[in-house]
XYZ file of N, CA and C in Angstrom:
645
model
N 0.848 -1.191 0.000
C 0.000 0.000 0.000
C 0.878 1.232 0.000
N 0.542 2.038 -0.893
C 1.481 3.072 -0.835
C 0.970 4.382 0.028
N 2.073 5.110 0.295
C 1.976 6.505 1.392
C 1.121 7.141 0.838
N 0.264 7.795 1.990
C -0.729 9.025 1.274
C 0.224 10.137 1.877
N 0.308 11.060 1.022
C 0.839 12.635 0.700
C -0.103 13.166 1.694
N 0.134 14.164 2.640
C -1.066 15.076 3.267
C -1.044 16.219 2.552
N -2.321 16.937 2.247
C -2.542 17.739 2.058
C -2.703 19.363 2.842
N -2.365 20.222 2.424
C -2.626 21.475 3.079
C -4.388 21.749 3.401
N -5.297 21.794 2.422
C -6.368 21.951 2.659
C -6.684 22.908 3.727
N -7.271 22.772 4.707
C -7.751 23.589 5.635
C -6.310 23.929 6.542
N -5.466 22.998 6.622
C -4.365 23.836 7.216
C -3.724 24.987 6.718
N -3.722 25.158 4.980
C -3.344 26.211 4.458
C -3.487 27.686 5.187
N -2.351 28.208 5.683
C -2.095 29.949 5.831
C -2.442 29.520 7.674
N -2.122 29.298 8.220
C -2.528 28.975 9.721
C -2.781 30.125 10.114
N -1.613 31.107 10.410
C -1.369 32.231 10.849
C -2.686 33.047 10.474
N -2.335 33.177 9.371
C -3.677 34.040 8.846
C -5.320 33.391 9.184
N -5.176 32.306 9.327
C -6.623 31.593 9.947
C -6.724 32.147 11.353
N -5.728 31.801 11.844
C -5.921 32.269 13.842
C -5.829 34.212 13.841
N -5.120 34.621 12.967
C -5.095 36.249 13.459
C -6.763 36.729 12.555
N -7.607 36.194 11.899
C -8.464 36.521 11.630
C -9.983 36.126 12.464
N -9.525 34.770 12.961
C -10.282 34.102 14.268
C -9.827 35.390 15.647
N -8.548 35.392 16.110
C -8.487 36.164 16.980
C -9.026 37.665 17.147
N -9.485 38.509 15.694
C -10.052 39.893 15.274
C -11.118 39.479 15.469
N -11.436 38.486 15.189
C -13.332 38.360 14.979
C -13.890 37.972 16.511
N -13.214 37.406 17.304
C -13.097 37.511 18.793
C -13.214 38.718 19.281
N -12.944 39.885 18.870
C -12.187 40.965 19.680
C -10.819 41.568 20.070
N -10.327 40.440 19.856
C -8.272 40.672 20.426
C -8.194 41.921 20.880
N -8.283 42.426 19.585
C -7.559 43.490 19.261
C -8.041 45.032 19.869
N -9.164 44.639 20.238
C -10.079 45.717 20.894
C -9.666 46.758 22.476
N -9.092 45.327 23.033
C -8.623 45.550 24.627
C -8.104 44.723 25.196
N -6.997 45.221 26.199
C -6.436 44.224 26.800
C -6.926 42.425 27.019
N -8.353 42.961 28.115
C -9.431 42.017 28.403
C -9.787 40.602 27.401
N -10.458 41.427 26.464
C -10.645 40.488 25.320
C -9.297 40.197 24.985
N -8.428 40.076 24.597
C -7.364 39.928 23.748
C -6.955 38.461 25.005
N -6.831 38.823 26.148
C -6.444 37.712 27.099
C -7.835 36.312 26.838
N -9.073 37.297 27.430
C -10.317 36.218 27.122
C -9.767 35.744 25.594
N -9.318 35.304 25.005
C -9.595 34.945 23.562
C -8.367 33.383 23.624
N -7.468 33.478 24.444
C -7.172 32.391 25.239
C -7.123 31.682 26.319
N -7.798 32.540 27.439
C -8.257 31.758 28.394
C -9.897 31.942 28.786
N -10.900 31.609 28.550
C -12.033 32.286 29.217
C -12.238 32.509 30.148
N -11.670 32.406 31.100
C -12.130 32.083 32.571
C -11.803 33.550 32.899
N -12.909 33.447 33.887
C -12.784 35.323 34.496
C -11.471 35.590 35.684
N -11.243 34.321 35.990
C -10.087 34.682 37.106
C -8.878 34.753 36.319
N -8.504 33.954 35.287
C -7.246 34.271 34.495
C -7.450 35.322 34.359
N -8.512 36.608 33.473
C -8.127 37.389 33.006
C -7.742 38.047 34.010
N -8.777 38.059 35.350
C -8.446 39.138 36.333
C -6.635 38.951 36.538
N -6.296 37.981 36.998
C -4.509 37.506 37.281
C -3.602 38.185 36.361
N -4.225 37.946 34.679
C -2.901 38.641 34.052
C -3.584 39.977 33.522
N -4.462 40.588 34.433
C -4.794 42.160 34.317
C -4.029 43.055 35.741
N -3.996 42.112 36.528
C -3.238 42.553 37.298
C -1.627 43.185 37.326
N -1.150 42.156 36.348
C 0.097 42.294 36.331
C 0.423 43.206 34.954
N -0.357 43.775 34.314
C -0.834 44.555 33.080
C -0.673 46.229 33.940
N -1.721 45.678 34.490
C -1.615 47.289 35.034
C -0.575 47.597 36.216
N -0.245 46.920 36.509
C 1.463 47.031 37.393
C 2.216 47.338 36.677
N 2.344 47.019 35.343
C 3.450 47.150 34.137
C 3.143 48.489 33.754
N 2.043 49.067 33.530
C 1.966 49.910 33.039
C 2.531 51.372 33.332
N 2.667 51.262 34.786
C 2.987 52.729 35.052
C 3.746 53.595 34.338
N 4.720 52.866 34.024
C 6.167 53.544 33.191
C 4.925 54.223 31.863
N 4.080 53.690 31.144
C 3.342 54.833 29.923
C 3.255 55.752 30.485
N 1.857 55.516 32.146
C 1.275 56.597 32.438
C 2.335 57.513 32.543
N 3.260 57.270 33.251
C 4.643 58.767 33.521
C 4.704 59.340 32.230
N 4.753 58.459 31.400
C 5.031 59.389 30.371
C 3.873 60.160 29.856
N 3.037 59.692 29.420
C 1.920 60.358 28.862
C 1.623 61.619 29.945
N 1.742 61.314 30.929
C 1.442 62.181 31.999
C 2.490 63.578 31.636
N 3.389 63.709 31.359
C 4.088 64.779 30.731
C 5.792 64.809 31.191
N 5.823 63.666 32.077
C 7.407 63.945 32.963
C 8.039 63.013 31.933
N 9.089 64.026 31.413
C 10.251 64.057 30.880
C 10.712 63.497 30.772
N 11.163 63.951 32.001
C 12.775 63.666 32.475
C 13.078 62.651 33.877
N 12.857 61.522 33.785
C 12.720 60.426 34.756
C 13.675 60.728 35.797
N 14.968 61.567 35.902
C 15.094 61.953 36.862
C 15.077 62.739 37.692
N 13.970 63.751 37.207
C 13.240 64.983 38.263
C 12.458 64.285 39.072
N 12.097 63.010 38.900
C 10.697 62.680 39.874
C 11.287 62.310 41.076
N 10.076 62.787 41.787
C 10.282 63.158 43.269
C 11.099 64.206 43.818
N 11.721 65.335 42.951
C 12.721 66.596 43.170
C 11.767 67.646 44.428
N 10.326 67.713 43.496
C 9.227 68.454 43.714
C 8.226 67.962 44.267
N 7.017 68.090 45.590
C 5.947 67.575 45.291
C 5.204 68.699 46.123
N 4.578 69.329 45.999
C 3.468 70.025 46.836
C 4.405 71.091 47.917
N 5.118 71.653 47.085
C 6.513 72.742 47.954
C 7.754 72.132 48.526
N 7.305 70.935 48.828
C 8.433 70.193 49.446
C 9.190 69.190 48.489
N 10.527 69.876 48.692
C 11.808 69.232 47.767
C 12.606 67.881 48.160
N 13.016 67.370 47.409
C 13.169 66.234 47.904
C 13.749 65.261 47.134
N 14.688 64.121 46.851
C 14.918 62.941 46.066
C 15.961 63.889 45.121
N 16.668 64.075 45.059
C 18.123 64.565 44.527
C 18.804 63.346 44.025
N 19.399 63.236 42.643
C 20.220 62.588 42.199
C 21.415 62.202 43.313
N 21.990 61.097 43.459
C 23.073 61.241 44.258
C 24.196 61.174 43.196
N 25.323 62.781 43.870
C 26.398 63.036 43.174
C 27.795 61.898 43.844
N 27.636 62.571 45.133
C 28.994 62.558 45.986
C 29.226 61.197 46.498
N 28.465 60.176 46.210
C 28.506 59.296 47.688
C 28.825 57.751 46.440
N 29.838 58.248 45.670
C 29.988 56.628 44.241
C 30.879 55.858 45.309
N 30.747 55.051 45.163
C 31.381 53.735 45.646
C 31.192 53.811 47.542
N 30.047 54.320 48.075
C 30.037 54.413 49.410
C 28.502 53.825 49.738
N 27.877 53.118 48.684
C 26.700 52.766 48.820
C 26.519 51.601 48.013
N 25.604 50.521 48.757
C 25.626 48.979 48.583
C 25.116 48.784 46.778
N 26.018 47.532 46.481
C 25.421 47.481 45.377
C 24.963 46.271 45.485
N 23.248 45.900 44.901
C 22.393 45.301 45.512
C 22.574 43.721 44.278
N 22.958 42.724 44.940
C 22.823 41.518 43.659
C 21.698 41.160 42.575
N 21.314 41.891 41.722
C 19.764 41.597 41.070
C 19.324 39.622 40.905
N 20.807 39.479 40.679
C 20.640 37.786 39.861
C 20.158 36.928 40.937
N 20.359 37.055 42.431
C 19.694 36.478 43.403
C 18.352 36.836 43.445
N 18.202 37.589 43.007
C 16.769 37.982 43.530
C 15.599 36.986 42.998
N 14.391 36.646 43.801
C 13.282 36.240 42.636
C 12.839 36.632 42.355
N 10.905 36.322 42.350
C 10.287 36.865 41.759
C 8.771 36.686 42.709
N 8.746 37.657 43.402
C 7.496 37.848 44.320
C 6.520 38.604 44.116
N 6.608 40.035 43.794
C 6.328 41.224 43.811
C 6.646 41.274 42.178
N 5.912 42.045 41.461
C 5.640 42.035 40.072
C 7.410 42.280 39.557
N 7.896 41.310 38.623
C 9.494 41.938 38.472
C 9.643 43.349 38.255
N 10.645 43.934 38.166
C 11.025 45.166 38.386
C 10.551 46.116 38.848
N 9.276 45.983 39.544
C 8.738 47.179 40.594
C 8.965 47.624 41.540
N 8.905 49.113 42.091
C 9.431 49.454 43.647
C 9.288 47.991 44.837
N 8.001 47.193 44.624
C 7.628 46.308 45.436
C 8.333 45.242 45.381
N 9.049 44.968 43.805
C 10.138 43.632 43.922
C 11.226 44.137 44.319
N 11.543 44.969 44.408
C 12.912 45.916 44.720
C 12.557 45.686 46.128
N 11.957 46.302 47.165
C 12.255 46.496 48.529
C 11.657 45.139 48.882
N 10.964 44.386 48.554
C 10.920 43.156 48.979
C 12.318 42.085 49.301
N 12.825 42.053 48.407
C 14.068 41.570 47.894
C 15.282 42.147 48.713
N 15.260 43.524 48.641
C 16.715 44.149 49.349
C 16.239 43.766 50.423
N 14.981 44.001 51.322
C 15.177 43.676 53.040
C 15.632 42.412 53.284
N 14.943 41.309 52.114
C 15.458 40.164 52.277
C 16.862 39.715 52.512
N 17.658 40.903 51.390
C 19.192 40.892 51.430
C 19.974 41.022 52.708
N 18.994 41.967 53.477
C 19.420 42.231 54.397
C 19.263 41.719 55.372
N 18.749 40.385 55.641
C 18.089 39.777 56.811
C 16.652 40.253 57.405
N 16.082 41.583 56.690
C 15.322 41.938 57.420
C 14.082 41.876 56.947
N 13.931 40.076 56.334
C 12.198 39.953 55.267
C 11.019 40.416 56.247
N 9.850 40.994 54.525
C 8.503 41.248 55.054
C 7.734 40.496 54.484
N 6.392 40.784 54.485
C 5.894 40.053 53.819
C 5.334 40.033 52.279
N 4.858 39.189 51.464
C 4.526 39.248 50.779
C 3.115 39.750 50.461
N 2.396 40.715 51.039
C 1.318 40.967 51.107
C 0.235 42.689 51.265
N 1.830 43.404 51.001
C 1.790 44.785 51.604
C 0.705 45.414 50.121
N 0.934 44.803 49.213
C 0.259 45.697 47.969
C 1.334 46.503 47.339
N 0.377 47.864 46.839
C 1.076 48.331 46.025
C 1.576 49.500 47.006
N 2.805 49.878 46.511
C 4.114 50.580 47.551
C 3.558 51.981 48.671
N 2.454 52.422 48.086
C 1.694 53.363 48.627
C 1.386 53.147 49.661
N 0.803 51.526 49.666
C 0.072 50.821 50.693
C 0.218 50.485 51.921
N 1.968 50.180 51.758
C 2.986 49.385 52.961
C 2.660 49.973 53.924
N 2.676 51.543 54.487
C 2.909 51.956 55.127
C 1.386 51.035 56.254
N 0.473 51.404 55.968
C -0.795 50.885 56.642
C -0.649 49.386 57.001
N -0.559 48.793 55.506
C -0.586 47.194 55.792
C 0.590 46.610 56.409
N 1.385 47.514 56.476
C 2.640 46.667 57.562
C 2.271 46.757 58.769
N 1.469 48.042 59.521
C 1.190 48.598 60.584
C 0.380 47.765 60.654
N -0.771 47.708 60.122
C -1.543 46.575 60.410
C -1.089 45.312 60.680
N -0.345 45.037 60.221
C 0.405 43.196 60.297
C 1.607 43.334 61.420
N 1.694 44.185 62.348
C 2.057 44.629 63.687
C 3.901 44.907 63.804
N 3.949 45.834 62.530
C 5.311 46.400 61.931
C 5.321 47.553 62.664
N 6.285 48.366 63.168
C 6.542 49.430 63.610
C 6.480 50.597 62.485
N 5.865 51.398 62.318
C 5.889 52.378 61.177
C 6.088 53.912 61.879
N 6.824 54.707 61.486
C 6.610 56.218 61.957
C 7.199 57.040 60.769
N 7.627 58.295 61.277
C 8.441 58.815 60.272
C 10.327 59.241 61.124
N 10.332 58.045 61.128
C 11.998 58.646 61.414
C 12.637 57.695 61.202
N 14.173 58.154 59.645
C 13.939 57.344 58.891
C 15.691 56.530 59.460
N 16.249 55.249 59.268
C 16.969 54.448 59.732
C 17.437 53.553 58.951
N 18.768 53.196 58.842
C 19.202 52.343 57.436
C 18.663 51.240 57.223
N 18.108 50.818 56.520
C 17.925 49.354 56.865
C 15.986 48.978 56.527
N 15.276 50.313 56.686
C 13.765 50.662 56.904
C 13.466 50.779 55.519
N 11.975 50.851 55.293
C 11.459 51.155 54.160
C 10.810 52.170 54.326
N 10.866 52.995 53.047
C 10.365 54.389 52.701
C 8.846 54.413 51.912
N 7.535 54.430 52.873
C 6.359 54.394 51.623
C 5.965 55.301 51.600
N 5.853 55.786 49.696
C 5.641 56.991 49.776
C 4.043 57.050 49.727
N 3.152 57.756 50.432
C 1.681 58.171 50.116
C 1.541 58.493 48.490
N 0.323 57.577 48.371
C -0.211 57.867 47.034
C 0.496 59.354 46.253
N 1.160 59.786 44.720
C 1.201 60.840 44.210
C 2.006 61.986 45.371
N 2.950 61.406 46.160
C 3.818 62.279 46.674
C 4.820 62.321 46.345
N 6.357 62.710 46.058
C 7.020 63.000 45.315
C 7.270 62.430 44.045
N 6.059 62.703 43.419
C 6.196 62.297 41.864
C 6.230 60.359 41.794
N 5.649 60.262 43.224
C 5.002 58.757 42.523
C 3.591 58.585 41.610
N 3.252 57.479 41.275
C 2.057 57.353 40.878
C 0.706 57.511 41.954
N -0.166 58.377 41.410
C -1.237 58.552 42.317
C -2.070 57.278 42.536
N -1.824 56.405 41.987
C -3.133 55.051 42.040
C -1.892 54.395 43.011
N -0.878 54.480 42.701
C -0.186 53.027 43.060
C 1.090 53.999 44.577
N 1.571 54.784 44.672
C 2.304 55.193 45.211
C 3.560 54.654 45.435
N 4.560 54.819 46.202
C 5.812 54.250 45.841
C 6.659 53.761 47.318
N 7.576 52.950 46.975
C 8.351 52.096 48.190
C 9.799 52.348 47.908
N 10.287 52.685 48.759
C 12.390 52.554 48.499
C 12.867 51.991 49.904
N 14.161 52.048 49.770
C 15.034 51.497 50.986
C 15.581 52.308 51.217
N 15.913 52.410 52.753
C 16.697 53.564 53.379
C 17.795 52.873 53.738
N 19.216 53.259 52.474
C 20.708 52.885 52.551
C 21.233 53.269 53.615
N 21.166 54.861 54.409
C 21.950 55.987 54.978
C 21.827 56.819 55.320
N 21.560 57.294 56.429
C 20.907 58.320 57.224
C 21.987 59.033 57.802
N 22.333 60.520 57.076
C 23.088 61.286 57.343
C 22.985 62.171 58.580
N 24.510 63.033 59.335
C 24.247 63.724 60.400
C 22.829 64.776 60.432
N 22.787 65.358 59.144
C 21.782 66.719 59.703
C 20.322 65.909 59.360
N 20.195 64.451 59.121
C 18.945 63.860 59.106
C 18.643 63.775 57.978
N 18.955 63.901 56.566
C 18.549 63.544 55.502
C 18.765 62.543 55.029
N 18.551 61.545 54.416
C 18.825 60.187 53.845
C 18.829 59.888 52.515
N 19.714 58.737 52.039
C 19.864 58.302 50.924
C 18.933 56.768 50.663
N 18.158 56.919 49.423
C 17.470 55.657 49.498
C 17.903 54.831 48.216
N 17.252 53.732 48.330
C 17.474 52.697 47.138
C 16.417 52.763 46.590
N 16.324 52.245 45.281
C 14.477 52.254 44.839
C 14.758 51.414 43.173
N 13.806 50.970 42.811
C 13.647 50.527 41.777
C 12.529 51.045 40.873
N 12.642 51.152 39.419
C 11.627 51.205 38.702
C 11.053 52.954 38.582
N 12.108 53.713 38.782
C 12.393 55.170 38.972
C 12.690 55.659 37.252
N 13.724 55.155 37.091
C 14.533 55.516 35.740
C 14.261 54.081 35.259
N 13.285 53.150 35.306
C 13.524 52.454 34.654
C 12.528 50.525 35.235
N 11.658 49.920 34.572
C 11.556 48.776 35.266
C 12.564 48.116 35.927
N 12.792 47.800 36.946
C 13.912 46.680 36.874
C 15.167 47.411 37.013
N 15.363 49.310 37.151
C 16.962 49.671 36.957
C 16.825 50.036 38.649
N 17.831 49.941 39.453
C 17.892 50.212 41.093
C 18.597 51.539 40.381
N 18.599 52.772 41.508
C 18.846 54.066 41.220
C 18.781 54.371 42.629
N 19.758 55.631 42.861
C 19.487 55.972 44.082
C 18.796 57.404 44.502
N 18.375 57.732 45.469
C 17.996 59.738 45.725
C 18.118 59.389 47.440
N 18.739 61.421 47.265
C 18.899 61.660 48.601
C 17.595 62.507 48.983
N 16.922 62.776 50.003
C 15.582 63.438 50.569
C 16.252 64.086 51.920
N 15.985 65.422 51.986
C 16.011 66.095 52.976
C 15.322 65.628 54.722
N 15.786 66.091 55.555
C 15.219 65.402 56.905
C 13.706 65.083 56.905
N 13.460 66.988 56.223
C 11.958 67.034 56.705
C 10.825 66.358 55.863
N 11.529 65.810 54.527
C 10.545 65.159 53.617
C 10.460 63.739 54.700
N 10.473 63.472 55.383
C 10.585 61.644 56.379
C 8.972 62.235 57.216
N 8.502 63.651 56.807
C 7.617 63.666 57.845
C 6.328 63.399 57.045
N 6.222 63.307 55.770
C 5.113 62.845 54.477
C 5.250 61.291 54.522
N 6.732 60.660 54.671
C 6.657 59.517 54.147
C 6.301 58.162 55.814
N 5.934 57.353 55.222
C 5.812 55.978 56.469
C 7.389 55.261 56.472
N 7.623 55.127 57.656
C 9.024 54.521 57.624
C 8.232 53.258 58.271
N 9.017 52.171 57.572
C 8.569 50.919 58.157
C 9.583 50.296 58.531
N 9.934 49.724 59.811
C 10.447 49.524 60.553
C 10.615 47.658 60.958
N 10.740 47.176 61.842
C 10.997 45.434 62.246
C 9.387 45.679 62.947
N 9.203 43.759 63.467
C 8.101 43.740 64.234
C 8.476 43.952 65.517
């Protein structure tokens, strides 16, 4: 008996079969649909909408009109604050990224200070939210929080205060707490998903932010 040859037939142009199936779905319409169109289920979409709009911030900054990724946080409501650090090269930790995992959405303020306290012996939990948040939900989960800030502590900034995001607000690490009280922090996802960067903040900006502290 001899071999049958397969034919293309309905397999012909695949690509073009599924990206015309996937339009006629919706895909292309919105995030939402575009996910529904391979998983239906309402909890997948919710899971990878989550991590959609965590990603996103870096547009909103931009669309939002800031520039220059490293003015944010210079300015917020009169009070100055988060200065490039000039003076202090080779006097401040450089943090291992390749150890790190993956808890807290990758490269966000939240995988960043999750991770460094860890570095430091001093883990929290996995459960604080988004960086705005810490300050409350650590307090709540029976963390010491105030404003006086200490190496080693985390910095949450309140919703849209020095040039964080107003929905999501922001988290850093406090490297170094200088004589006249101003400090140098660590932070991620500033200049960049995923780039650690540092800023220095004057004493009196520690009185806006939640310092979070051990239990």
């Amino acid at each position: 008996m001899g071999m049958v040859k397969p034919t293309l037939g309905k397999y012909r142009n695949p690509l073009s079969a599924t990206a015309k199936k996937l339009k006629k779905d919706g895909a292309n319409e919105s995030p939402q649909k575009a996910i529904r169109t391979y998983n239906h289920s309402d909890q997948y979409v919710s899971d990878v909408m989550k991590h959609y709009n965590a990603y996103k911030d870096n547009v909103k900054w931009v669309k939002a009109g800031i520039k220059d990724p490293d003015k944010l946080g210079k300015t917020q409501g009169g009070t100055s604050g988060g200065g490039d650090i000039e003076d202090f090269k080779g006097d401040l930790p450089k943090p291992d990224k390749s150890k790190y995992g993956v808890t807290y959405p990758y490269g966000q303020c939240t995988w960043y200070a999750y991770e460094r306290r860890k570095e430091l012996n001093l883990p929290v939990e996995t459960s604080f939210g988004n960086g705005g948040d810490w300050g409350s939900n650590a307090k709540a989960q029976g963390y010491k929080v105030n404003h006086e800030p200490k190496a080693g502590a985390l910095a949450s900034f309140p919703h849209g205060t020095f040039g964080s995001p107003a929905e999501y607000g922001h988290i850093a690490v406090i490297e170094k707490v200088k004589k006249d009280g101003s400090f140098i922090v660590s932070e991620s996802n500033v200049k960049g998903l995923g780039v650690i960067s540092y800023r220095e903040f004057k004493a009196k900006d520690a009185e806006t932010l939640n310092i979070i502290h051990g239990k």
